[in-house]
Amino acid sequence: MTGERAKRADARRRRCAAWAACAASALFGCSVGPNYVRPAAESPSAYKEAIPWKPAEPRDQERRGNWWEVFKDPKLDALMAPVEVSNQTIKAAEARVREARALTQQARAALFPLVSASASASRSSARGASGSSVNTTTTGQGGSPRNSYNVALDVSWEVDLWGRVRRTVEASEASAQASVADLESAKLSAQALLAEDYFLLRVQDAQIRLLNDTVAAYQRSLQLTRNQYAVGVAARADVAQAETQLKSTQAQAIDAGVQRAQLEHAIAVLLGKAPADFSVAAESVPTEFPPIPPGLPSELLERRPDIAAAERRAAAANAQIGVAEAAFFPTVTLSANYGISASAINRLFNTASRMWSFGSTLAETIFDAGARHAIVEQNRALLDAAIADYRQTVLTGFQQVEDELSSLRILADQATAQEAAVVSSREAERIFLNQYKAGTVAYTSVVVAETTALANAETAINIRQSRLLASVALIQALGGGWAASQLPDRDRIEADSPLNFSPLPPSDTLSSFWDTLPKLW
């Protein structure tokens, strides 16, 4: 009897050791498919248009976090606060991050056994009235009813010998990181769009103020021509011309008000508010432009969230190749079952009612007419496309930075020349008006001088607008205050999983693990 127990104990230890060996093989076995290497992307040593900018002093010009504070506008700072909370586009991107994390947890769940339980109760009859076999829930006619009660626990586990599940997890984790970068891109885009709309609104305030001041000046000119006409010095045509000039400028002021209202509505939507419940008081347009040193081109690869997202998608595509290649190898599934079955409930827990089974299944596709090869080639093509998208995103980033650097450089020179034009046109307007009062020039000269002065002043405002928008666009092109180091690593993503199990010991301690295992039984 003692020898019988020893044999059963040895058999149990062998079964447990087999399970542990399969677990170790699954966790430490090979993974087919190429290991990911970040695609190379060429970057210039310096920006072509960065010559006017001096290198930044230690952290003095470094944009981190609230990048919009470089404009030193408290109203803009106050508007930025609710964007991340109320903007619907950001909310949608945040939901996609949660979706990606859930998909990662779903992929990781395949690393663990699937456990299911079942219970059943039935009542049947061996023979019906006609002598045929039937099932019935009642006593039956011509046969004795029979009861059956079953309770079972089933365990099945696909042993990840070839790394299919691990490559799937790797792809899901990379996709989750890409979704986080997409969320940061959405935040940066919403913040940049809000800043642009805000500065456009301030420019409209300046435009309306300029037009209103011009309307007041034209009203004085109209009154002057009427007085001149009343005393017979001016012609009726001069009065009509002054009235036309006044009314057209008033129409321009009204149109500027329409554009301001639309910009105010756009800001409300960005903040997740109804336009009817939001308003922005008129303010002067900023006149100072913050220096924005661009840094090194190589830093752009780490500072732009869209570049980080494209790189993570390439990593996910690379892992999918391993998933496809694992289909060439057999699938090994371990299964176990333990249950009890009896014809009466009070017999369910008798020793004789117990039953168990343990087994394994090996499945391999013999012929599929090249379907698996095609899937592998499809995933290799997807990887090539992802790498090309990544490199194109990098090139686009360099282009955007160069565009905005050149815009700021050229616009600064244009603003200086335009300010001089505004001053000279105002002086010409004053001189012609005095000459008209003295009767030495026609009123047409005054109209031309006033129109030129107004056009130059409007051009100066538009240049200021372009410089503000280019400053925002440059900060956005440089990635704002974000860095790729803020992406959650795999440990952070896996920590969110409800199956936060510790893995088996690393490979260098497996020998002691095997030595300890038999002592547990």
Short mmCIF file of C-alpha atoms in Angstrom, two decimals:
data_model
loop_
_atom_site.label_atom_id
_atom_site.label_comp_id
_atom_site.label_asym_id
_atom_site.label_seq_id
_atom_site.Cartn_x
_atom_site.Cartn_y
_atom_site.Cartn_z
CA MET A 1 0.00 0.00 0.00
CA THR A 2 2.89 2.27 0.85
CA GLY A 3 4.45 1.56 -2.55
CA GLU A 4 1.14 2.44 -4.19
CA ARG A 5 1.10 5.84 -2.45
CA ALA A 6 4.70 6.47 -3.45
CA LYS A 7 3.88 5.75 -7.07
CA ARG A 8 0.92 8.13 -6.97
CA ALA A 9 3.10 10.82 -5.33
CA ASP A 10 5.79 10.36 -7.97
CA ALA A 11 3.17 10.57 -10.71
CA ARG A 12 1.81 13.77 -9.22
CA ARG A 13 5.27 15.32 -9.03
CA ARG A 14 5.94 14.40 -12.65
CA ARG A 15 2.67 16.00 -13.74
CA CYS A 16 3.43 19.19 -11.82
CA ALA A 17 6.96 19.27 -13.20
CA ALA A 18 5.53 18.88 -16.70
CA TRP A 19 3.20 21.82 -16.13
CA ALA A 20 6.08 23.92 -14.79
CA ALA A 21 8.30 22.95 -17.72
CA CYS A 22 5.59 24.01 -20.15
CA ALA A 23 5.17 27.28 -18.28
CA ALA A 24 8.90 27.96 -18.38
CA SER A 25 9.06 27.07 -22.07
CA ALA A 26 6.20 29.43 -22.79
CA LEU A 27 7.69 32.29 -20.82
CA PHE A 28 11.34 31.85 -21.74
CA GLY A 29 11.08 30.12 -25.11
CA CYS A 30 12.00 31.65 -28.40
CA SER A 31 9.92 34.26 -30.20
CA VAL A 32 9.84 34.03 -33.95
CA GLY A 33 9.92 37.12 -36.11
CA PRO A 34 12.41 40.00 -36.31
CA ASN A 35 13.36 41.92 -33.19
CA TYR A 36 12.50 45.58 -33.52
CA VAL A 37 15.18 48.13 -34.35
CA ARG A 38 14.17 51.76 -34.55
CA PRO A 39 14.20 52.88 -38.22
CA ALA A 40 16.98 55.25 -39.14
CA ALA A 41 15.88 58.77 -40.03
CA GLU A 42 18.41 61.27 -41.33
CA SER A 43 18.48 64.65 -39.63
CA PRO A 44 20.57 67.69 -40.59
CA SER A 45 23.20 69.00 -38.22
CA ALA A 46 21.44 72.37 -37.97
CA TYR A 47 18.38 74.18 -39.29
CA LYS A 48 18.99 76.18 -42.44
CA GLU A 49 16.90 79.11 -41.19
CA ALA A 50 18.24 79.09 -37.61
CA ILE A 51 21.08 81.56 -38.23
CA PRO A 52 19.50 84.58 -36.44
CA TRP A 53 18.84 82.59 -33.27
CA LYS A 54 21.55 82.28 -30.66
CA PRO A 55 21.97 78.94 -28.82
CA ALA A 56 19.79 78.83 -25.73
CA GLU A 57 21.40 79.41 -22.37
CA PRO A 58 21.05 76.53 -19.89
CA ARG A 59 17.25 75.97 -19.74
CA ASP A 60 16.46 79.70 -20.11
CA GLN A 61 14.43 79.28 -23.31
CA GLU A 62 13.38 75.66 -22.87
CA ARG A 63 9.66 75.17 -23.37
CA ARG A 64 8.23 72.68 -20.92
CA GLY A 65 4.62 72.25 -19.92
CA ASN A 66 2.66 75.46 -20.48
CA TRP A 67 4.42 76.63 -23.63
CA TRP A 68 1.86 79.41 -24.26
CA GLU A 69 3.15 81.31 -21.21
CA VAL A 70 6.05 82.61 -23.32
CA PHE A 71 3.56 85.13 -24.77
CA LYS A 72 2.94 86.56 -21.27
CA ASP A 73 -0.79 87.02 -21.86
CA PRO A 74 -2.87 86.26 -18.71
CA LYS A 75 -6.10 86.04 -20.73
CA LEU A 76 -4.59 83.37 -22.97
CA ASP A 77 -3.30 81.50 -19.92
CA ALA A 78 -6.80 81.48 -18.42
CA LEU A 79 -8.37 80.20 -21.64
CA MET A 80 -5.87 77.33 -21.94
CA ALA A 81 -6.74 75.80 -18.56
CA PRO A 82 -10.08 74.13 -19.52
CA VAL A 83 -8.95 72.84 -22.93
CA GLU A 84 -7.68 69.45 -21.74
CA VAL A 85 -10.82 68.94 -19.65
CA SER A 86 -13.60 70.11 -21.95
CA ASN A 87 -12.36 69.81 -25.53
CA GLN A 88 -14.28 67.01 -27.24
CA THR A 89 -11.49 66.09 -29.66
CA ILE A 90 -9.14 65.52 -26.71
CA LYS A 91 -11.81 63.48 -24.95
CA ALA A 92 -12.13 61.25 -28.01
CA ALA A 93 -8.34 60.76 -28.14
CA GLU A 94 -8.29 59.94 -24.43
CA ALA A 95 -11.00 57.32 -24.99
CA ARG A 96 -8.87 55.75 -27.73
CA VAL A 97 -5.98 55.54 -25.24
CA ARG A 98 -8.20 53.59 -22.85
CA GLU A 99 -9.28 51.38 -25.74
CA ALA A 100 -5.63 50.63 -26.62
CA ARG A 101 -4.80 49.82 -23.01
CA ALA A 102 -7.78 47.45 -22.84
CA LEU A 103 -6.61 45.72 -26.03
CA THR A 104 -3.19 45.28 -24.42
CA GLN A 105 -4.77 43.68 -21.37
CA GLN A 106 -6.81 41.48 -23.66
CA ALA A 107 -3.64 40.31 -25.44
CA ARG A 108 -1.83 39.65 -22.15
CA ALA A 109 -4.72 37.52 -20.93
CA ALA A 110 -3.77 34.89 -23.53
CA LEU A 111 -0.55 34.24 -21.58
CA PHE A 112 -2.57 32.66 -18.79
CA PRO A 113 -4.82 29.57 -18.64
CA LEU A 114 -8.51 29.82 -19.39
CA VAL A 115 -10.59 28.43 -16.53
CA SER A 116 -14.28 27.72 -16.91
CA ALA A 117 -16.87 26.06 -14.70
CA SER A 118 -20.13 24.37 -15.60
CA ALA A 119 -23.03 22.72 -13.85
CA SER A 120 -25.95 20.81 -15.30
CA ALA A 121 -28.99 18.88 -14.21
CA SER A 122 -31.17 16.75 -16.48
CA ARG A 123 -33.98 14.25 -16.28
CA SER A 124 -34.40 11.72 -19.08
CA SER A 125 -36.20 8.57 -20.04
CA ALA A 126 -34.51 5.50 -21.59
CA ARG A 127 -37.51 4.54 -23.81
CA GLY A 128 -40.58 6.35 -24.99
CA ALA A 129 -44.03 4.84 -25.49
CA SER A 130 -43.14 3.74 -29.02
CA GLY A 131 -39.89 2.07 -27.92
CA SER A 132 -37.64 4.81 -29.30
CA SER A 133 -35.11 6.73 -27.30
CA VAL A 134 -36.36 10.17 -26.13
CA ASN A 135 -35.48 12.95 -23.73
CA THR A 136 -38.17 14.41 -21.52
CA THR A 137 -38.47 16.57 -18.46
CA THR A 138 -41.39 14.53 -17.13
CA THR A 139 -41.81 10.94 -16.07
CA GLY A 140 -42.19 9.70 -19.65
CA GLN A 141 -44.53 7.03 -20.95
CA GLY A 142 -43.33 3.44 -20.88
CA GLY A 143 -39.84 4.21 -19.43
CA SER A 144 -38.25 4.89 -16.07
CA PRO A 145 -37.03 8.48 -15.63
CA ARG A 146 -33.35 9.02 -14.89
CA ASN A 147 -31.70 12.00 -13.23
CA SER A 148 -28.19 13.26 -13.93
CA TYR A 149 -26.24 15.95 -12.09
CA ASN A 150 -22.82 17.22 -13.24
CA VAL A 151 -20.38 19.82 -11.92
CA ALA A 152 -17.10 20.37 -13.76
CA LEU A 153 -14.06 22.66 -13.80
CA ASP A 154 -12.17 22.95 -17.10
CA VAL A 155 -8.71 24.44 -17.64
CA SER A 156 -7.09 24.99 -21.04
CA TRP A 157 -3.88 26.76 -21.94
CA GLU A 158 -2.15 27.41 -25.23
CA VAL A 159 1.57 27.07 -24.58
CA ASP A 160 3.29 30.06 -26.19
CA LEU A 161 6.29 28.10 -27.45
CA TRP A 162 6.91 30.26 -30.51
CA GLY A 163 6.10 33.67 -29.03
CA ARG A 164 2.86 34.31 -30.91
CA VAL A 165 1.12 35.65 -27.81
CA ARG A 166 4.19 37.59 -26.69
CA ARG A 167 4.52 39.23 -30.10
CA THR A 168 0.82 40.10 -29.96
CA VAL A 169 1.34 41.70 -26.55
CA GLU A 170 4.38 43.55 -27.93
CA ALA A 171 2.31 44.91 -30.82
CA SER A 172 -0.52 45.93 -28.48
CA GLU A 173 1.86 47.72 -26.13
CA ALA A 174 3.45 49.64 -29.01
CA SER A 175 -0.02 50.57 -30.29
CA ALA A 176 -0.98 51.75 -26.80
CA GLN A 177 2.12 53.95 -26.69
CA ALA A 178 1.20 55.32 -30.13
CA SER A 179 -2.29 56.16 -28.89
CA VAL A 180 -0.78 58.08 -25.95
CA ALA A 181 1.35 60.05 -28.42
CA ASP A 182 -1.78 60.67 -30.51
CA LEU A 183 -3.46 62.05 -27.40
CA GLU A 184 -0.55 64.45 -26.89
CA SER A 185 -0.80 65.46 -30.55
CA ALA A 186 -4.50 66.19 -30.07
CA LYS A 187 -3.74 68.29 -27.00
CA LEU A 188 -0.99 70.22 -28.78
CA SER A 189 -3.20 70.80 -31.83
CA ALA A 190 -6.11 72.02 -29.72
CA GLN A 191 -3.86 74.31 -27.68
CA ALA A 192 -2.18 75.70 -30.81
CA LEU A 193 -5.54 76.23 -32.52
CA LEU A 194 -6.86 78.03 -29.44
CA ALA A 195 -3.78 80.28 -29.38
CA GLU A 196 -4.16 81.01 -33.09
CA ASP A 197 -7.87 81.85 -32.76
CA TYR A 198 -7.13 83.99 -29.72
CA PHE A 199 -4.47 86.02 -31.54
CA LEU A 200 -6.70 86.31 -34.62
CA LEU A 201 -9.42 87.69 -32.34
CA ARG A 202 -6.98 90.20 -30.86
CA VAL A 203 -5.97 91.22 -34.38
CA GLN A 204 -9.62 91.78 -35.22
CA ASP A 205 -9.88 93.96 -32.10
CA ALA A 206 -6.97 96.03 -33.42
CA GLN A 207 -8.54 96.09 -36.89
CA ILE A 208 -11.88 97.29 -35.50
CA ARG A 209 -10.14 99.92 -33.38
CA LEU A 210 -8.20 101.16 -36.43
CA LEU A 211 -11.33 101.31 -38.58
CA ASN A 212 -13.32 103.09 -35.89
CA ASP A 213 -10.55 105.67 -35.51
CA THR A 214 -10.46 106.04 -39.29
CA VAL A 215 -14.24 106.46 -39.42
CA ALA A 216 -13.95 109.28 -36.87
CA ALA A 217 -11.23 110.93 -38.96
CA TYR A 218 -13.29 110.55 -42.14
CA GLN A 219 -16.28 112.09 -40.40
CA ARG A 220 -14.15 115.12 -39.66
CA SER A 221 -12.99 115.21 -43.29
CA LEU A 222 -16.60 114.99 -44.48
CA GLN A 223 -17.58 117.88 -42.24
CA LEU A 224 -14.64 119.87 -43.60
CA THR A 225 -15.69 119.30 -47.22
CA ARG A 226 -19.29 120.25 -46.41
CA ASN A 227 -18.09 123.47 -44.87
CA GLN A 228 -15.87 124.11 -47.89
CA TYR A 229 -18.80 123.38 -50.19
CA ALA A 230 -21.08 125.70 -48.20
CA VAL A 231 -18.78 128.65 -48.74
CA GLY A 232 -18.24 127.75 -52.40
CA VAL A 233 -14.65 126.65 -52.09
CA ALA A 234 -15.20 122.93 -52.74
CA ALA A 235 -17.27 121.15 -55.36
CA ARG A 236 -20.23 118.90 -54.67
CA ALA A 237 -18.15 116.00 -55.97
CA ASP A 238 -15.75 116.46 -53.05
CA VAL A 239 -18.62 115.99 -50.60
CA ALA A 240 -19.85 112.87 -52.41
CA GLN A 241 -16.34 111.45 -52.45
CA ALA A 242 -15.91 112.05 -48.71
CA GLU A 243 -19.30 110.43 -48.00
CA THR A 244 -18.37 107.38 -50.11
CA GLN A 245 -15.08 106.99 -48.32
CA LEU A 246 -16.78 107.22 -44.90
CA LYS A 247 -19.52 104.68 -45.68
CA SER A 248 -17.15 102.12 -47.20
CA THR A 249 -14.93 102.30 -44.12
CA GLN A 250 -17.95 101.87 -41.85
CA ALA A 251 -18.85 98.75 -43.85
CA GLN A 252 -15.31 97.41 -43.31
CA ALA A 253 -15.68 97.93 -39.56
CA ILE A 254 -18.96 96.01 -39.55
CA ASP A 255 -17.39 93.14 -41.49
CA ALA A 256 -14.50 93.00 -39.00
CA GLY A 257 -17.08 92.66 -36.24
CA VAL A 258 -18.59 89.65 -38.00
CA GLN A 259 -15.20 87.96 -38.22
CA ARG A 260 -14.52 88.68 -34.54
CA ALA A 261 -17.80 87.08 -33.53
CA GLN A 262 -16.98 83.96 -35.53
CA LEU A 263 -13.56 83.68 -33.89
CA GLU A 264 -15.17 84.05 -30.47
CA HIS A 265 -17.54 81.21 -31.35
CA ALA A 266 -14.62 79.04 -32.50
CA ILE A 267 -12.84 79.58 -29.18
CA ALA A 268 -16.01 78.59 -27.31
CA VAL A 269 -16.22 75.31 -29.22
CA LEU A 270 -12.55 74.55 -28.52
CA LEU A 271 -13.30 75.01 -24.83
CA GLY A 272 -16.31 72.68 -25.07
CA LYS A 273 -18.82 75.48 -24.46
CA ALA A 274 -21.84 76.70 -26.36
CA PRO A 275 -21.06 79.97 -28.21
CA ALA A 276 -24.05 81.65 -26.55
CA ASP A 277 -22.48 81.12 -23.10
CA PHE A 278 -19.05 82.51 -23.91
CA SER A 279 -17.54 85.90 -24.68
CA VAL A 280 -14.11 87.52 -24.71
CA ALA A 281 -13.66 91.21 -23.93
CA ALA A 282 -11.77 93.34 -26.43
CA GLU A 283 -8.07 93.78 -25.73
CA SER A 284 -5.04 95.14 -27.55
CA VAL A 285 -3.01 92.82 -29.75
CA PRO A 286 0.37 91.72 -28.30
CA THR A 287 3.28 93.72 -29.66
CA GLU A 288 6.17 91.66 -28.25
CA PHE A 289 7.26 88.39 -29.80
CA PRO A 290 9.10 85.83 -27.66
CA PRO A 291 12.41 84.45 -28.93
CA ILE A 292 12.02 80.75 -29.73
CA PRO A 293 15.41 79.07 -30.33
CA PRO A 294 14.75 75.87 -32.29
CA GLY A 295 17.45 73.70 -30.68
CA LEU A 296 19.04 70.86 -32.63
CA PRO A 297 17.20 69.05 -35.46
CA SER A 298 17.93 65.67 -33.85
CA GLU A 299 15.93 66.75 -30.79
CA LEU A 300 12.85 67.02 -32.98
CA LEU A 301 12.61 63.22 -33.16
CA GLU A 302 12.00 63.14 -29.41
CA ARG A 303 9.96 66.30 -29.03
CA ARG A 304 7.15 65.80 -31.54
CA PRO A 305 4.34 63.45 -30.47
CA ASP A 306 3.33 62.66 -34.06
CA ILE A 307 6.86 61.42 -34.79
CA ALA A 308 6.79 59.30 -31.64
CA ALA A 309 3.40 57.86 -32.64
CA ALA A 310 4.66 56.97 -36.12
CA GLU A 311 7.72 55.25 -34.65
CA ARG A 312 5.58 53.22 -32.23
CA ARG A 313 3.33 52.12 -35.08
CA ALA A 314 6.39 50.84 -36.89
CA ALA A 315 7.26 48.83 -33.76
CA ALA A 316 3.74 47.39 -33.68
CA ALA A 317 3.94 46.43 -37.36
CA ASN A 318 7.28 44.72 -36.73
CA ALA A 319 5.78 42.61 -33.93
CA GLN A 320 2.91 41.54 -36.19
CA ILE A 321 5.43 39.81 -38.46
CA GLY A 322 6.33 37.52 -35.56
CA VAL A 323 2.65 36.80 -34.98
CA ALA A 324 2.26 35.82 -38.63
CA GLU A 325 5.42 33.66 -38.66
CA ALA A 326 4.29 31.77 -35.55
CA ALA A 327 1.49 30.27 -37.64
CA PHE A 328 4.09 28.05 -39.35
CA PHE A 329 4.69 26.17 -36.09
CA PRO A 330 2.41 23.73 -34.29
CA THR A 331 0.04 24.90 -31.60
CA VAL A 332 0.32 23.06 -28.29
CA THR A 333 -2.65 23.23 -25.95
CA LEU A 334 -2.78 21.71 -22.47
CA SER A 335 -6.16 20.90 -20.97
CA ALA A 336 -7.40 19.52 -17.67
CA ASN A 337 -10.82 18.67 -16.32
CA TYR A 338 -12.08 17.87 -12.88
CA GLY A 339 -15.71 17.22 -12.04
CA ILE A 340 -18.32 15.19 -10.26
CA SER A 341 -21.29 13.37 -11.73
CA ALA A 342 -24.10 11.51 -10.00
CA SER A 343 -27.71 10.51 -10.44
CA ALA A 344 -28.71 12.09 -7.13
CA ILE A 345 -27.69 15.38 -5.57
CA ASN A 346 -26.78 13.76 -2.25
CA ARG A 347 -24.24 11.56 -4.08
CA LEU A 348 -22.40 14.39 -5.81
CA PHE A 349 -19.68 14.62 -3.20
CA ASN A 350 -19.03 10.90 -2.88
CA THR A 351 -15.56 9.70 -3.85
CA ALA A 352 -17.01 7.42 -6.50
CA SER A 353 -18.65 10.41 -8.26
CA ARG A 354 -15.38 12.18 -8.98
CA MET A 355 -13.79 12.24 -12.41
CA TRP A 356 -10.77 13.98 -13.92
CA SER A 357 -8.79 14.14 -17.10
CA PHE A 358 -5.54 15.65 -18.32
CA GLY A 359 -4.28 15.87 -21.86
CA SER A 360 -2.57 17.87 -24.52
CA THR A 361 -3.27 18.70 -28.15
CA LEU A 362 -0.81 19.45 -30.91
CA ALA A 363 -2.22 21.01 -34.07
CA GLU A 364 -0.35 21.96 -37.21
CA THR A 365 -1.59 23.20 -40.56
CA ILE A 366 -0.23 20.93 -43.30
CA PHE A 367 -1.44 22.74 -46.42
CA ASP A 368 -3.00 26.15 -46.83
CA ALA A 369 -2.10 26.98 -50.46
CA GLY A 370 0.36 29.67 -49.38
CA ALA A 371 -2.05 31.62 -47.15
CA ARG A 372 0.42 31.90 -44.26
CA HIS A 373 3.22 33.02 -46.56
CA ALA A 374 0.91 35.69 -47.96
CA ILE A 375 0.03 36.91 -44.47
CA VAL A 376 3.73 37.18 -43.56
CA GLU A 377 4.42 39.14 -46.75
CA GLN A 378 1.42 41.34 -46.03
CA ASN A 379 2.80 42.21 -42.59
CA ARG A 380 6.27 42.84 -44.01
CA ALA A 381 4.70 45.27 -46.48
CA LEU A 382 2.81 46.93 -43.63
CA LEU A 383 6.11 47.34 -41.76
CA ASP A 384 7.74 48.93 -44.82
CA ALA A 385 4.78 51.30 -45.11
CA ALA A 386 4.97 52.18 -41.40
CA ILE A 387 8.70 52.90 -41.70
CA ALA A 388 8.09 55.09 -44.76
CA ASP A 389 5.32 56.93 -42.86
CA TYR A 390 7.69 57.45 -39.94
CA ARG A 391 10.43 58.90 -42.13
CA GLN A 392 7.92 61.08 -43.98
CA THR A 393 6.63 62.39 -40.65
CA VAL A 394 10.20 63.27 -39.68
CA LEU A 395 10.81 65.08 -42.98
CA THR A 396 7.51 66.94 -42.62
CA GLY A 397 8.55 68.00 -39.13
CA PHE A 398 11.84 69.41 -40.41
CA GLN A 399 9.98 71.20 -43.20
CA GLN A 400 7.50 72.79 -40.80
CA VAL A 401 10.25 74.06 -38.52
CA GLU A 402 12.19 75.50 -41.46
CA ASP A 403 9.00 77.11 -42.83
CA GLU A 404 8.17 78.87 -39.58
CA LEU A 405 11.77 79.93 -38.92
CA SER A 406 11.95 81.52 -42.36
CA SER A 407 8.54 83.12 -41.86
CA LEU A 408 9.57 84.70 -38.57
CA ARG A 409 12.86 85.95 -40.02
CA ILE A 410 11.27 87.45 -43.13
CA LEU A 411 8.24 88.84 -41.30
CA ALA A 412 10.49 90.60 -38.78
CA ASP A 413 12.23 92.42 -41.65
CA GLN A 414 8.90 93.14 -43.32
CA ALA A 415 7.46 94.54 -40.09
CA THR A 416 10.34 97.00 -39.76
CA ALA A 417 9.87 98.25 -43.33
CA GLN A 418 6.09 98.40 -42.94
CA GLU A 419 6.26 100.47 -39.77
CA ALA A 420 8.33 103.02 -41.67
CA ALA A 421 5.72 102.99 -44.44
CA VAL A 422 2.94 103.64 -41.91
CA VAL A 423 4.78 106.63 -40.46
CA SER A 424 5.50 108.17 -43.89
CA SER A 425 1.92 107.57 -45.15
CA ARG A 426 0.48 109.26 -42.05
CA GLU A 427 2.75 112.22 -42.63
CA ALA A 428 1.68 112.40 -46.29
CA GLU A 429 -1.97 112.31 -45.20
CA ARG A 430 -1.42 115.20 -42.79
CA ILE A 431 0.38 117.28 -45.44
CA PHE A 432 -2.27 116.77 -48.15
CA LEU A 433 -5.08 117.59 -45.71
CA ASN A 434 -3.40 120.85 -44.76
CA GLN A 435 -2.84 121.70 -48.42
CA TYR A 436 -6.51 120.99 -49.14
CA LYS A 437 -7.54 123.33 -46.35
CA ALA A 438 -5.29 125.96 -47.90
CA GLY A 439 -6.89 125.34 -51.28
CA THR A 440 -3.70 124.33 -53.03
CA VAL A 441 -4.64 120.72 -53.89
CA ALA A 442 -7.82 118.94 -54.87
CA TYR A 443 -9.71 116.73 -52.45
CA THR A 444 -8.79 113.71 -54.59
CA SER A 445 -5.23 113.98 -53.29
CA VAL A 446 -6.53 113.84 -49.72
CA VAL A 447 -8.62 110.74 -50.48
CA VAL A 448 -5.65 108.98 -52.04
CA ALA A 449 -3.40 109.86 -49.09
CA GLU A 450 -6.00 108.71 -46.53
CA THR A 451 -6.64 105.46 -48.40
CA THR A 452 -2.91 104.77 -48.60
CA ALA A 453 -2.43 105.47 -44.90
CA LEU A 454 -5.29 103.13 -43.96
CA ALA A 455 -3.98 100.38 -46.23
CA ASN A 456 -0.50 100.63 -44.73
CA ALA A 457 -1.86 100.52 -41.20
CA GLU A 458 -3.94 97.43 -42.05
CA THR A 459 -0.92 95.78 -43.63
CA ALA A 460 1.11 96.42 -40.46
CA ILE A 461 -1.62 94.75 -38.39
CA ASN A 462 -1.73 91.78 -40.77
CA ILE A 463 2.05 91.37 -40.51
CA ARG A 464 1.76 91.37 -36.73
CA GLN A 465 -0.93 88.71 -37.07
CA SER A 466 1.31 86.60 -39.29
CA ARG A 467 4.19 86.88 -36.83
CA LEU A 468 2.00 85.73 -33.93
CA LEU A 469 0.64 82.79 -35.91
CA ALA A 470 4.12 81.84 -37.07
CA SER A 471 5.36 81.89 -33.45
CA VAL A 472 2.57 79.53 -32.40
CA ALA A 473 3.17 77.32 -35.42
CA LEU A 474 6.90 77.13 -34.67
CA ILE A 475 6.28 76.04 -31.08
CA GLN A 476 3.81 73.44 -32.36
CA ALA A 477 6.30 72.26 -34.99
CA LEU A 478 8.91 71.86 -32.24
CA GLY A 479 6.54 69.68 -30.19
CA GLY A 480 5.48 72.24 -27.59
CA GLY A 481 6.64 71.21 -24.15
CA TRP A 482 6.37 67.47 -24.79
CA ALA A 483 9.10 64.82 -24.98
CA ALA A 484 9.02 61.15 -26.00
CA SER A 485 10.31 60.21 -22.53
CA GLN A 486 6.79 60.94 -21.27
CA LEU A 487 5.41 57.90 -23.10
CA PRO A 488 4.40 55.14 -20.66
CA ASP A 489 6.79 52.21 -20.73
CA ARG A 490 5.69 48.57 -20.86
CA ASP A 491 5.75 48.23 -17.08
CA ARG A 492 3.41 51.19 -16.78
CA ILE A 493 1.02 49.76 -19.38
CA GLU A 494 1.08 46.29 -17.82
CA ALA A 495 0.55 47.76 -14.35
CA ASP A 496 -2.92 48.81 -15.47
CA SER A 497 -3.85 45.18 -16.19
CA PRO A 498 -6.02 43.31 -13.68
CA LEU A 499 -3.71 40.32 -14.27
CA ASN A 500 -0.67 41.96 -12.75
CA PHE A 501 1.12 38.70 -11.99
CA SER A 502 4.84 38.46 -11.36
CA PRO A 503 6.58 36.36 -14.03
CA LEU A 504 8.58 33.22 -13.33
CA PRO A 505 12.19 33.68 -12.20
CA PRO A 506 14.65 34.87 -14.85
CA SER A 507 16.56 32.31 -16.84
CA ASP A 508 19.72 32.54 -14.73
CA THR A 509 17.83 31.25 -11.68
CA LEU A 510 15.93 28.47 -13.44
CA SER A 511 18.31 25.78 -12.15
CA SER A 512 17.53 26.59 -8.54
CA PHE A 513 13.88 26.77 -9.48
CA TRP A 514 13.94 23.20 -10.81
CA ASP A 515 15.83 22.04 -7.71
CA THR A 516 13.18 23.53 -5.45
CA LEU A 517 10.17 22.33 -7.44
CA PRO A 518 10.17 18.63 -6.36
CA LYS A 519 10.34 19.62 -2.69
CA LEU A 520 6.93 21.27 -2.99
CA TRP A 521 5.24 17.87 -3.36
#
